[in-house]
């Protein structure tokens, strides 16, 4: 049975945890805001369920709670940021601010980040540009859990891509997706519920198909978007590769199988090719192409026409961002439901840091 918590209670608790590991007040508030945005938008795999994971990384000296985040290389429209092993929840929004500043000055801004950690939902960082009439783009590489098409070796992360596009009267267009058939966090949700995974999500360590939600823990792998070659997994593999290159080869972070794992009990690579995890953030002023008001009016028209698309019986055509927006409206009002195992993790943290939950 899920237990429901108010948004404010979870936000206060999460801020307190981040402050307990040494984050400044501002960074703790920012990190909590990114995590809670995931829960509000129905992306339960990347919300407070991840909180205990960040604490364990800190306990293993793999997260710096007081990072000196700095630009180490730049041009008028690009930059490389060193996250100083900080929380990705803090590093990525600050890198996006740099991208938006550059976009404000020259039309577009692009920032690749090294020496960071897991940054929460990509959508949060991409959506930062909406209020400034900017298109936002966010990507990150991640723990190597994904086997390329026809492979048995785990080489890539779930490597998400998010794009947000401003509108005038319609809700914004927000696409936020993993380049795998399913994110690892969704497997974790199935594990907590003792449920099987759909066919096409994972494979055994010998490369054969599986529906065991614990398969990755047993040496298997997640599958690229598409699941198998016949259903287009080579395209998911290509997309995940692009994210890896933009996030890490650009910046000097670890890429491919050298990317550091999120779980603290797995060791770091003995021969790293870079520093930490990598992200890629982009911002584009829409008025670099056409007047912002004109662009947003046409985005409204685009969305309206797609909403009118004739749907199959019993279904409706959705615009990217619709499901998350509906979750946010409902959960902002009624609270956030948490799985009993997530609640146990939070209670463990509360006891560890002498806090109330």
CSV table of C-alpha atoms in Angstrom, one decimal:
chain,number,residue,atom,x,y,z
A,1,UNK,CA,0.0,0.0,0.0
A,2,UNK,CA,1.4,3.4,-1.0
A,3,UNK,CA,1.7,6.1,1.6
A,4,UNK,CA,0.8,9.7,0.6
A,5,UNK,CA,3.0,12.6,1.6
A,6,UNK,CA,2.4,16.3,1.0
A,7,UNK,CA,4.7,18.0,-1.4
A,8,UNK,CA,5.8,20.5,1.3
A,9,UNK,CA,6.6,17.7,3.8
A,10,UNK,CA,8.8,15.8,1.3
A,11,UNK,CA,10.5,19.0,0.1
A,12,UNK,CA,11.4,20.1,3.7
A,13,UNK,CA,12.6,16.6,4.5
A,14,UNK,CA,14.7,16.3,1.3
A,15,UNK,CA,16.3,19.7,1.9
A,16,UNK,CA,17.2,18.7,5.4
A,17,UNK,CA,18.9,15.5,4.1
A,18,UNK,CA,21.0,17.5,1.6
A,19,UNK,CA,21.9,20.0,4.3
A,20,UNK,CA,22.9,17.1,6.6
A,21,UNK,CA,25.5,15.9,4.1
A,22,UNK,CA,27.0,19.4,3.9
A,23,UNK,CA,25.2,21.2,1.1
A,24,UNK,CA,24.6,24.9,1.4
A,25,UNK,CA,21.0,26.1,2.0
A,26,UNK,CA,20.7,27.2,-1.6
A,27,UNK,CA,22.1,24.0,-3.1
A,28,UNK,CA,19.9,21.9,-0.8
A,29,UNK,CA,16.8,23.7,-1.9
A,30,UNK,CA,17.8,23.4,-5.6
A,31,UNK,CA,18.6,19.6,-5.3
A,32,UNK,CA,15.3,19.0,-3.4
A,33,UNK,CA,13.4,21.0,-6.1
A,34,UNK,CA,14.8,18.9,-8.9
A,35,UNK,CA,14.0,15.6,-7.1
A,36,UNK,CA,10.5,16.7,-6.1
A,37,UNK,CA,9.8,17.8,-9.7
A,38,UNK,CA,10.2,14.2,-10.7
A,39,UNK,CA,7.7,12.9,-8.2
A,40,UNK,CA,5.3,15.6,-9.0
A,41,UNK,CA,5.4,14.8,-12.7
A,42,UNK,CA,4.9,11.1,-12.1
A,43,UNK,CA,8.5,10.0,-12.7
A,44,UNK,CA,8.7,8.1,-9.5
A,45,UNK,CA,11.9,6.3,-10.4
A,46,UNK,CA,13.9,9.6,-10.3
A,47,UNK,CA,12.3,11.4,-7.3
A,48,UNK,CA,12.9,10.9,-3.5
A,49,UNK,CA,13.3,7.2,-4.2
A,50,UNK,CA,16.8,8.2,-5.3
A,51,UNK,CA,17.6,10.1,-2.2
A,52,UNK,CA,19.2,7.3,-0.3
A,53,UNK,CA,21.4,6.6,-3.4
A,54,UNK,CA,22.8,10.1,-3.3
A,55,UNK,CA,23.5,9.8,0.4
A,56,UNK,CA,25.3,6.5,-0.1
A,57,UNK,CA,27.5,8.1,-2.9
A,58,UNK,CA,28.4,10.8,-0.4
A,59,UNK,CA,29.2,8.3,2.3
A,60,UNK,CA,31.6,6.7,-0.2
A,61,UNK,CA,33.3,10.0,-1.0
A,62,UNK,CA,31.9,10.1,-4.5
A,63,UNK,CA,29.8,13.3,-4.1
A,64,UNK,CA,31.2,16.6,-3.1
A,65,UNK,CA,28.5,18.6,-1.2
A,66,UNK,CA,30.3,21.9,-1.7
A,67,UNK,CA,31.6,21.9,-5.2
A,68,UNK,CA,33.5,24.7,-7.0
A,69,UNK,CA,31.6,24.6,-10.2
A,70,UNK,CA,33.5,26.4,-12.9
A,71,UNK,CA,33.9,27.0,-16.7
A,72,UNK,CA,37.2,25.5,-17.9
A,73,UNK,CA,36.8,26.2,-21.6
A,74,UNK,CA,34.5,28.4,-23.6
A,75,UNK,CA,33.6,30.3,-26.8
A,76,UNK,CA,30.8,32.9,-27.2
A,77,UNK,CA,28.2,30.1,-27.6
A,78,UNK,CA,29.8,27.0,-25.9
A,79,UNK,CA,31.4,26.0,-22.6
A,80,UNK,CA,32.8,23.1,-20.8
A,81,UNK,CA,31.9,23.0,-17.1
A,82,UNK,CA,33.8,21.1,-14.4
A,83,UNK,CA,31.2,20.0,-11.7
A,84,UNK,CA,33.9,19.2,-9.1
A,85,UNK,CA,32.2,15.9,-8.2
A,86,UNK,CA,29.1,17.8,-7.1
A,87,UNK,CA,25.5,16.6,-7.1
A,88,UNK,CA,24.3,16.5,-10.7
A,89,UNK,CA,21.0,17.9,-9.2
A,90,UNK,CA,23.0,21.1,-8.6
A,91,UNK,CA,25.6,21.0,-11.3
A,92,UNK,CA,23.2,20.6,-14.2
A,93,UNK,CA,20.9,23.5,-13.4
A,94,UNK,CA,23.9,25.8,-12.9
A,95,UNK,CA,25.3,24.6,-16.3
A,96,UNK,CA,21.9,25.3,-17.9
A,97,UNK,CA,22.0,28.8,-16.5
A,98,UNK,CA,25.4,29.3,-18.3
A,99,UNK,CA,23.8,27.9,-21.6
A,100,UNK,CA,20.9,30.4,-21.2
A,101,UNK,CA,23.2,33.3,-20.6
A,102,UNK,CA,25.1,32.5,-23.7
A,103,UNK,CA,21.8,32.1,-25.7
A,104,UNK,CA,20.7,35.4,-24.4
A,105,UNK,CA,23.9,37.0,-25.7
A,106,UNK,CA,24.4,35.2,-29.1
A,107,UNK,CA,21.2,33.3,-29.8
A,108,UNK,CA,22.2,29.8,-28.7
A,109,UNK,CA,24.2,28.3,-25.8
A,110,UNK,CA,25.7,24.9,-25.5
A,111,UNK,CA,27.4,23.5,-22.3
A,112,UNK,CA,29.0,20.1,-21.9
A,113,UNK,CA,29.7,19.0,-18.3
A,114,UNK,CA,32.3,16.7,-16.8
A,115,UNK,CA,33.0,15.5,-13.2
A,116,UNK,CA,29.4,15.4,-12.2
A,117,UNK,CA,26.9,12.8,-10.9
A,118,UNK,CA,23.3,11.7,-11.6
A,119,UNK,CA,21.3,14.8,-12.4
A,120,UNK,CA,17.7,13.7,-11.8
A,121,UNK,CA,15.1,14.0,-14.6
A,122,UNK,CA,16.4,15.6,-17.8
A,123,UNK,CA,13.1,17.4,-18.2
A,124,UNK,CA,13.8,19.7,-15.3
A,125,UNK,CA,16.9,21.2,-16.8
A,126,UNK,CA,15.3,21.5,-20.3
A,127,UNK,CA,12.3,23.2,-18.9
A,128,UNK,CA,14.4,26.0,-17.4
A,129,UNK,CA,14.4,27.8,-20.7
A,130,UNK,CA,10.6,28.0,-21.1
A,131,UNK,CA,10.0,31.2,-19.1
A,132,UNK,CA,12.8,32.9,-21.2
A,133,UNK,CA,11.2,32.0,-24.5
A,134,UNK,CA,14.0,29.5,-25.1
A,135,UNK,CA,14.0,25.9,-26.3
A,136,UNK,CA,15.8,23.8,-23.7
A,137,UNK,CA,17.7,20.6,-24.4
A,138,UNK,CA,19.2,18.3,-21.7
A,139,UNK,CA,21.1,15.0,-22.0
A,140,UNK,CA,23.3,12.9,-19.7
A,141,UNK,CA,25.2,9.7,-19.9
A,142,UNK,CA,24.7,7.2,-17.1
A,143,UNK,CA,25.7,3.9,-15.5
A,144,UNK,CA,26.6,1.4,-18.1
A,145,UNK,CA,23.7,-1.0,-18.0
A,146,UNK,CA,22.7,-1.2,-21.7
A,147,UNK,CA,23.9,-3.7,-24.3
A,148,UNK,CA,24.2,-2.4,-27.8
A,149,UNK,CA,22.3,-4.2,-30.5
A,150,UNK,CA,23.6,-7.8,-30.9
A,151,UNK,CA,25.9,-7.4,-27.9
A,152,UNK,CA,26.1,-9.1,-24.5
A,153,UNK,CA,28.4,-6.5,-22.9
A,154,UNK,CA,27.0,-3.5,-21.1
A,155,UNK,CA,28.4,-0.4,-22.7
A,156,UNK,CA,25.9,2.5,-22.4
A,157,UNK,CA,23.6,4.1,-19.9
A,158,UNK,CA,19.9,4.8,-20.3
A,159,UNK,CA,21.2,8.2,-21.6
A,160,UNK,CA,18.0,10.3,-21.7
A,161,UNK,CA,17.1,13.2,-24.0
A,162,UNK,CA,14.8,16.0,-23.0
A,163,UNK,CA,13.5,18.9,-25.2
A,164,UNK,CA,11.2,21.6,-24.0
A,165,UNK,CA,9.5,24.1,-26.4
A,166,UNK,CA,7.6,27.2,-25.3
A,167,UNK,CA,4.1,28.0,-26.4
A,168,UNK,CA,1.6,30.9,-26.0
A,169,UNK,CA,-1.6,29.6,-24.6
A,170,UNK,CA,-1.2,25.8,-24.8
A,171,UNK,CA,0.9,23.9,-22.2
A,172,UNK,CA,4.5,23.6,-23.4
A,173,UNK,CA,5.8,20.8,-25.5
A,174,UNK,CA,8.1,18.7,-23.2
A,175,UNK,CA,9.6,15.5,-24.4
A,176,UNK,CA,11.7,13.6,-21.8
A,177,UNK,CA,12.7,10.1,-22.7
A,178,UNK,CA,15.3,7.4,-22.1
A,179,UNK,CA,17.1,6.0,-25.1
A,180,UNK,CA,16.3,2.5,-23.8
A,181,UNK,CA,13.1,0.6,-24.0
A,182,UNK,CA,12.6,1.5,-20.3
A,183,UNK,CA,14.6,3.4,-17.8
A,184,UNK,CA,16.4,1.4,-15.0
A,185,UNK,CA,14.3,3.2,-12.5
A,186,UNK,CA,11.2,1.5,-13.9
A,187,UNK,CA,12.8,-1.8,-13.3
A,188,UNK,CA,13.4,-0.7,-9.7
A,189,UNK,CA,9.7,0.1,-9.4
A,190,UNK,CA,8.8,-3.4,-10.7
A,191,UNK,CA,11.3,-5.0,-8.3
A,192,UNK,CA,9.7,-3.2,-5.3
A,193,UNK,CA,6.3,-4.6,-6.5
A,194,UNK,CA,7.6,-8.1,-7.2
A,195,UNK,CA,6.4,-7.8,-10.8
A,196,UNK,CA,7.9,-9.1,-14.1
A,197,UNK,CA,9.2,-6.8,-16.8
A,198,UNK,CA,7.6,-6.7,-20.2
A,199,UNK,CA,9.4,-8.6,-22.9
A,200,UNK,CA,11.9,-6.4,-24.7
A,201,UNK,CA,13.1,-4.4,-21.7
A,202,UNK,CA,16.0,-6.7,-20.5
A,203,UNK,CA,18.1,-9.6,-21.7
A,204,UNK,CA,20.1,-12.3,-19.8
A,205,UNK,CA,23.9,-12.1,-19.7
A,206,UNK,CA,24.0,-14.5,-22.6
A,207,UNK,CA,21.9,-12.1,-24.7
A,208,UNK,CA,18.6,-14.1,-24.6
A,209,UNK,CA,15.3,-12.4,-23.8
A,210,UNK,CA,14.0,-12.2,-20.2
A,211,UNK,CA,11.1,-10.8,-18.2
A,212,UNK,CA,13.0,-11.0,-14.9
A,213,UNK,CA,12.9,-7.5,-13.4
A,214,UNK,CA,16.1,-8.4,-11.5
A,215,UNK,CA,18.0,-9.5,-14.6
A,216,UNK,CA,20.4,-6.5,-14.6
A,217,UNK,CA,21.4,-7.4,-11.0
A,218,UNK,CA,22.2,-10.9,-12.2
A,219,UNK,CA,24.6,-9.8,-15.0
A,220,UNK,CA,22.1,-9.1,-17.7
A,221,UNK,CA,21.5,-5.8,-19.5
A,222,UNK,CA,18.9,-3.2,-20.4
A,223,UNK,CA,18.0,-3.0,-24.1
A,224,UNK,CA,18.1,0.0,-26.4
A,225,UNK,CA,14.9,1.7,-27.4
A,226,UNK,CA,13.2,-0.8,-29.7
A,227,UNK,CA,14.2,-3.9,-27.8
A,228,UNK,CA,15.6,-5.9,-30.8
A,229,UNK,CA,16.9,-5.2,-34.3
A,230,UNK,CA,13.6,-6.1,-35.9
A,231,UNK,CA,11.9,-3.4,-33.8
A,232,UNK,CA,14.6,-0.7,-34.3
A,233,UNK,CA,17.0,-1.2,-31.4
A,234,UNK,CA,19.8,0.0,-33.6
A,235,UNK,CA,18.1,3.4,-33.6
A,236,UNK,CA,17.9,3.4,-29.8
A,237,UNK,CA,21.6,2.3,-29.7
A,238,UNK,CA,22.5,5.2,-32.0
A,239,UNK,CA,20.6,7.8,-29.9
A,240,UNK,CA,22.2,6.6,-26.7
A,241,UNK,CA,25.6,6.8,-28.4
A,242,UNK,CA,25.0,10.4,-29.5
A,243,UNK,CA,24.1,11.4,-25.9
A,244,UNK,CA,27.2,9.7,-24.6
A,245,UNK,CA,29.5,11.5,-27.1
A,246,UNK,CA,27.8,14.9,-26.5
A,247,UNK,CA,27.8,14.5,-22.7
A,248,UNK,CA,31.2,13.0,-22.2
A,249,UNK,CA,33.5,13.0,-25.2
A,250,UNK,CA,32.9,16.7,-25.6
A,251,UNK,CA,33.5,17.5,-22.0
A,252,UNK,CA,36.2,15.1,-20.8
A,253,UNK,CA,33.8,13.0,-18.6
A,254,UNK,CA,33.9,9.2,-18.6
A,255,UNK,CA,32.0,7.6,-21.5
A,256,UNK,CA,30.7,4.2,-22.5
A,257,UNK,CA,31.6,1.4,-20.0
A,258,UNK,CA,33.8,3.8,-18.0
A,259,UNK,CA,30.9,5.9,-16.8
A,260,UNK,CA,30.6,5.7,-13.0
A,261,UNK,CA,27.7,3.6,-11.6
A,262,UNK,CA,25.0,5.4,-9.6
A,263,UNK,CA,24.9,2.6,-7.0
A,264,UNK,CA,27.7,3.1,-4.5
A,265,UNK,CA,28.4,-0.7,-4.0
A,266,UNK,CA,29.7,-1.0,-7.6
A,267,UNK,CA,33.4,0.0,-8.0
A,268,UNK,CA,34.6,2.8,-10.2
A,269,UNK,CA,36.6,1.8,-13.3
A,270,UNK,CA,40.3,1.0,-12.7
A,271,UNK,CA,41.3,2.9,-15.8
A,272,UNK,CA,39.0,5.9,-16.2
A,273,UNK,CA,39.1,7.8,-19.5
A,274,UNK,CA,37.7,11.0,-18.0
A,275,UNK,CA,36.3,12.7,-14.9
A,276,UNK,CA,32.9,11.7,-13.4
A,277,UNK,CA,29.7,11.7,-15.3
A,278,UNK,CA,28.8,14.0,-18.2
A,279,UNK,CA,25.9,16.1,-19.2
A,280,UNK,CA,25.0,18.2,-22.2
A,281,UNK,CA,22.7,21.3,-21.9
A,282,UNK,CA,21.5,23.5,-24.6
A,283,UNK,CA,19.4,26.7,-24.9
A,284,UNK,CA,18.1,28.4,-28.1
A,285,UNK,CA,16.3,31.7,-28.2
A,286,UNK,CA,13.3,31.2,-30.4
A,287,UNK,CA,13.6,34.8,-31.6
A,288,UNK,CA,16.9,33.8,-33.2
A,289,UNK,CA,14.7,32.3,-35.9
A,290,UNK,CA,11.4,34.2,-35.8
A,291,UNK,CA,9.6,36.6,-33.5
A,292,UNK,CA,8.9,34.8,-30.2
A,293,UNK,CA,5.2,35.7,-30.2
A,294,UNK,CA,4.8,34.5,-33.7
A,295,UNK,CA,6.7,31.3,-33.0
A,296,UNK,CA,4.6,30.5,-29.9
A,297,UNK,CA,1.3,31.2,-31.7
A,298,UNK,CA,2.3,28.6,-34.3
A,299,UNK,CA,3.3,26.2,-31.6
A,300,UNK,CA,-0.2,26.6,-30.2
A,301,UNK,CA,-1.6,25.8,-33.7
A,302,UNK,CA,0.7,22.8,-34.0
A,303,UNK,CA,-0.4,21.4,-30.7
A,304,UNK,CA,-4.1,22.2,-31.3
A,305,UNK,CA,-4.0,20.4,-34.7
A,306,UNK,CA,-2.3,17.3,-33.2
A,307,UNK,CA,-4.9,17.2,-30.4
A,308,UNK,CA,-7.6,17.0,-33.1
A,309,UNK,CA,-6.0,14.0,-34.7
A,310,UNK,CA,-8.5,11.2,-35.2
A,311,UNK,CA,-7.6,8.6,-32.6
A,312,UNK,CA,-8.3,4.8,-32.4
A,313,UNK,CA,-11.4,4.0,-30.4
A,314,UNK,CA,-11.1,4.5,-26.6
A,315,UNK,CA,-7.8,6.4,-26.9
A,316,UNK,CA,-6.7,10.1,-27.3
A,317,UNK,CA,-3.7,11.5,-29.0
A,318,UNK,CA,-1.3,13.0,-26.5
A,319,UNK,CA,1.2,15.8,-26.8
A,320,UNK,CA,4.6,15.2,-25.2
A,321,UNK,CA,4.4,16.5,-21.7
A,322,UNK,CA,0.6,15.8,-21.2
A,323,UNK,CA,0.9,12.8,-18.9
A,324,UNK,CA,3.4,14.6,-16.7
A,325,UNK,CA,1.4,17.8,-16.6
A,326,UNK,CA,-1.7,15.8,-15.5
A,327,UNK,CA,0.3,14.1,-12.7
A,328,UNK,CA,1.6,17.4,-11.5
A,329,UNK,CA,-1.8,18.9,-11.3
A,330,UNK,CA,-3.2,16.0,-9.3
A,331,UNK,CA,-0.2,15.5,-7.0
A,332,UNK,CA,0.2,19.2,-6.2
A,333,UNK,CA,-3.3,19.1,-4.9
A,334,UNK,CA,-3.5,15.6,-3.3
A,335,UNK,CA,0.1,14.7,-2.4
A,336,UNK,CA,2.7,12.3,-3.6
A,337,UNK,CA,2.2,8.5,-3.1
A,338,UNK,CA,5.3,6.6,-2.2
A,339,UNK,CA,5.9,2.8,-2.3
A,340,UNK,CA,6.4,1.2,1.1
A,341,UNK,CA,10.0,0.3,0.3
A,342,UNK,CA,10.8,3.9,-0.6
A,343,UNK,CA,9.2,5.0,2.7
A,344,UNK,CA,11.4,2.5,4.5
A,345,UNK,CA,14.5,4.1,2.8
A,346,UNK,CA,13.4,7.5,3.9
A,347,UNK,CA,12.8,6.4,7.4
A,348,UNK,CA,16.3,4.9,7.5
A,349,UNK,CA,17.6,8.3,6.4
A,350,UNK,CA,15.5,10.1,9.0
A,351,UNK,CA,17.0,7.9,11.7
A,352,UNK,CA,20.5,8.3,10.4
A,353,UNK,CA,20.3,12.1,10.5
A,354,UNK,CA,17.9,12.5,13.5
A,355,UNK,CA,15.1,14.0,11.4
A,356,UNK,CA,11.4,13.7,11.4
A,357,UNK,CA,9.6,12.2,8.4
